[in-house]
XYZ file of C-alpha atoms in Angstrom:
199
model
C -0.538 20.136 -10.618
C 0.573 20.200 -7.205
C 0.069 17.129 -4.672
C -3.429 16.052 -4.494
C -4.442 17.546 -7.879
C -5.409 15.283 -10.853
C -2.796 15.285 -13.918
C 0.009 13.132 -15.270
C 2.478 12.224 -12.382
C 6.430 12.997 -12.818
C 8.301 10.882 -15.488
C 10.212 9.036 -12.990
C 7.121 7.525 -11.609
C 6.013 6.792 -15.407
C 9.239 5.094 -15.577
C 8.118 2.462 -12.796
C 4.663 1.625 -14.307
C 5.669 -1.936 -14.866
C 6.371 -2.497 -11.179
C 2.453 -1.228 -10.846
C 1.362 -3.849 -12.849
C 3.413 -6.267 -10.915
C 1.399 -5.020 -7.681
C -1.676 -5.524 -9.823
C -0.788 -9.251 -10.391
C 0.229 -9.680 -6.842
C -3.267 -8.292 -5.515
C -5.274 -10.212 -7.886
C -3.342 -13.358 -6.790
C -4.075 -12.673 -3.125
C -7.855 -11.838 -3.470
C -8.188 -15.101 -5.489
C -6.197 -17.284 -2.801
C -7.903 -15.595 -0.062
C -11.570 -15.932 -1.538
C -10.649 -19.645 -2.715
C -9.469 -20.548 1.174
C -12.649 -19.135 2.398
C -10.823 -15.957 3.866
C -13.819 -13.930 2.834
C -12.871 -10.400 4.589
C -9.010 -10.807 3.429
C -10.411 -11.408 0.026
C -12.653 -8.354 0.129
C -9.875 -6.121 1.541
C -7.236 -7.455 -1.246
C -9.957 -6.752 -3.897
C -10.657 -3.128 -2.563
C -6.950 -2.493 -2.536
C -6.878 -4.031 -6.153
C -9.561 -1.955 -7.099
C -7.792 1.176 -5.967
C -4.686 0.700 -7.396
C -6.058 -0.337 -10.759
C -7.743 3.443 -10.383
C -4.484 4.736 -9.895
C -2.549 2.932 -12.906
C -5.356 3.724 -15.317
C -5.802 6.569 -17.595
C -2.092 7.301 -17.807
C -1.803 7.422 -13.972
C -3.579 10.757 -14.026
C -5.337 9.697 -10.455
C -1.716 9.032 -8.673
C -1.169 12.484 -7.521
C -4.490 12.503 -5.575
C -4.558 8.950 -4.122
C -0.987 7.664 -3.702
C -0.228 8.894 -0.099
C -3.655 7.441 1.117
C -3.110 4.123 -1.052
C 0.356 3.962 0.870
C -0.819 4.266 4.190
C -3.308 1.697 3.514
C -0.613 -0.826 2.299
C 1.468 0.173 5.445
C -1.435 -0.593 7.647
C -2.609 -3.814 5.661
C 1.198 -5.003 5.707
C 1.471 -4.744 9.321
C -1.708 -6.688 9.882
C -0.496 -9.479 7.512
C 3.135 -9.623 8.811
C 2.270 -10.266 12.300
C 0.312 -13.637 11.863
C 2.865 -14.498 9.134
C 6.050 -14.112 11.594
C 4.301 -15.908 14.068
C 3.327 -19.048 12.047
C 6.437 -19.458 9.956
C 7.581 -21.869 12.776
C 4.274 -23.991 12.396
C 0.535 -23.122 12.356
C -1.224 -23.731 15.636
C -4.719 -24.347 16.220
C -6.255 -24.144 19.588
C -9.302 -26.552 20.484
C -11.318 -27.107 24.101
C -12.569 -30.418 24.722
C -14.697 -31.432 27.558
C -13.127 -34.410 29.389
C -15.322 -34.397 32.429
C -18.746 -33.721 33.247
C -20.213 -33.539 37.007
C -23.939 -33.132 37.377
C -25.345 -32.212 40.821
C -28.872 -31.174 41.798
C -28.138 -27.515 41.337
C -25.556 -27.391 38.605
C -23.557 -29.057 35.959
C -19.676 -28.684 36.201
C -17.879 -29.183 32.827
C -14.218 -29.278 32.684
C -12.299 -28.621 29.343
C -8.662 -29.447 28.336
C -7.133 -27.110 25.763
C -5.357 -28.800 22.759
C -2.789 -26.791 20.831
C -1.909 -28.443 17.694
C 0.939 -27.233 15.413
C 1.361 -28.046 12.084
C 4.233 -27.184 9.611
C 3.580 -23.898 7.583
C 3.268 -25.827 4.366
C 1.812 -29.412 5.056
C 0.921 -31.927 2.113
C -1.401 -33.758 4.530
C -3.553 -30.831 5.156
C -5.005 -30.407 1.678
C -5.525 -27.058 -0.565
C -7.367 -24.854 1.831
C -4.390 -25.136 4.397
C -1.560 -24.793 2.133
C -3.429 -22.176 -0.220
C -4.040 -20.058 2.984
C -0.366 -20.236 3.692
C 0.657 -19.097 0.157
C -1.898 -16.122 0.630
C -0.188 -15.542 4.073
C 3.045 -14.680 1.996
C 1.775 -13.167 -1.056
C -0.435 -10.696 0.580
C 2.184 -8.697 2.541
C 4.845 -8.760 -0.215
C 1.994 -7.028 -2.499
C 1.386 -4.655 0.406
C 5.007 -3.628 1.150
C 5.369 -3.192 -2.834
C 2.620 -0.890 -2.788
C 3.611 1.016 0.039
C 7.011 1.760 -1.602
C 5.782 2.515 -4.932
C 2.942 5.019 -3.589
C 4.886 6.723 -0.811
C 8.073 7.287 -3.358
C 5.762 8.253 -5.862
C 3.857 10.682 -3.488
C 7.170 12.317 -2.291
C 8.367 12.693 -6.214
C 5.008 14.373 -6.799
C 5.662 16.638 -4.055
C 9.271 17.362 -5.105
C 8.113 18.235 -8.383
C 5.545 20.506 -7.259
C 7.726 22.280 -5.033
C 10.298 22.805 -7.982
C 7.426 24.466 -10.006
C 6.235 26.932 -6.960
C 10.257 27.940 -6.567
C 10.524 28.481 -10.338
C 7.295 30.591 -10.151
C 8.681 32.577 -7.065
C 11.776 33.284 -8.919
C 9.993 34.644 -11.905
C 7.994 36.901 -9.739
C 10.824 37.908 -7.850
C 12.845 38.924 -11.098
C 9.402 40.795 -12.430
C 9.203 42.680 -9.196
C 12.766 43.751 -9.120
C 13.073 44.679 -12.818
C 9.734 45.322 -14.012
C 9.816 42.823 -16.572
C 8.616 39.137 -17.061
C 10.885 36.402 -15.625
C 11.320 34.916 -18.835
C 12.704 37.946 -20.624
C 15.121 38.640 -17.755
C 17.662 36.501 -18.804
C 17.590 37.839 -22.633
C 17.960 41.585 -21.475
C 21.161 43.306 -22.034
C 23.643 44.023 -19.195
C 23.345 47.615 -20.102
C 19.670 47.696 -19.504
C 20.078 46.515 -15.836
C 22.429 48.773 -15.101
C 20.979 51.801 -16.715
C 17.880 50.911 -14.742
């Protein structure tokens, strides 16, 4: 089978199946952490990626040629959106709140003055409790999982393409031999040289 078809992937991809199982574990941890820290959207996204990775890994990785590129692109996209807030928060996570400080009431309107308060806490802070620190762990685990998934899926896709192209070249060579000498390609190598010269 060529790229996009169902069938067993190349042996080099099968040899790296352990890393795909590591990916499944990381995605499961990420989904659990995000649900536990009330990041519902992030949890659903991680769970969907986990289901897709599980579908690729099961049944001897037969679905990998069909879904590798799509899964790899989704991982790249998710990794980008995970890394941006992570890099911005490594020096400290900031929380912005607005508090009213002055209220002036007149006959026609009420004017309220607000103050913006930016509160920065360390990326990990024992005083902040489980939800805060759990979400910090999730912010690290998720991009690692997505980057690993992107690497595995995209390299697998190119390996499938490379093998498919090699098979096409092999078939083209067989047809070339048959067209030129009137024999099947696999018989060409067994023909005595005199047959070719006489022909």
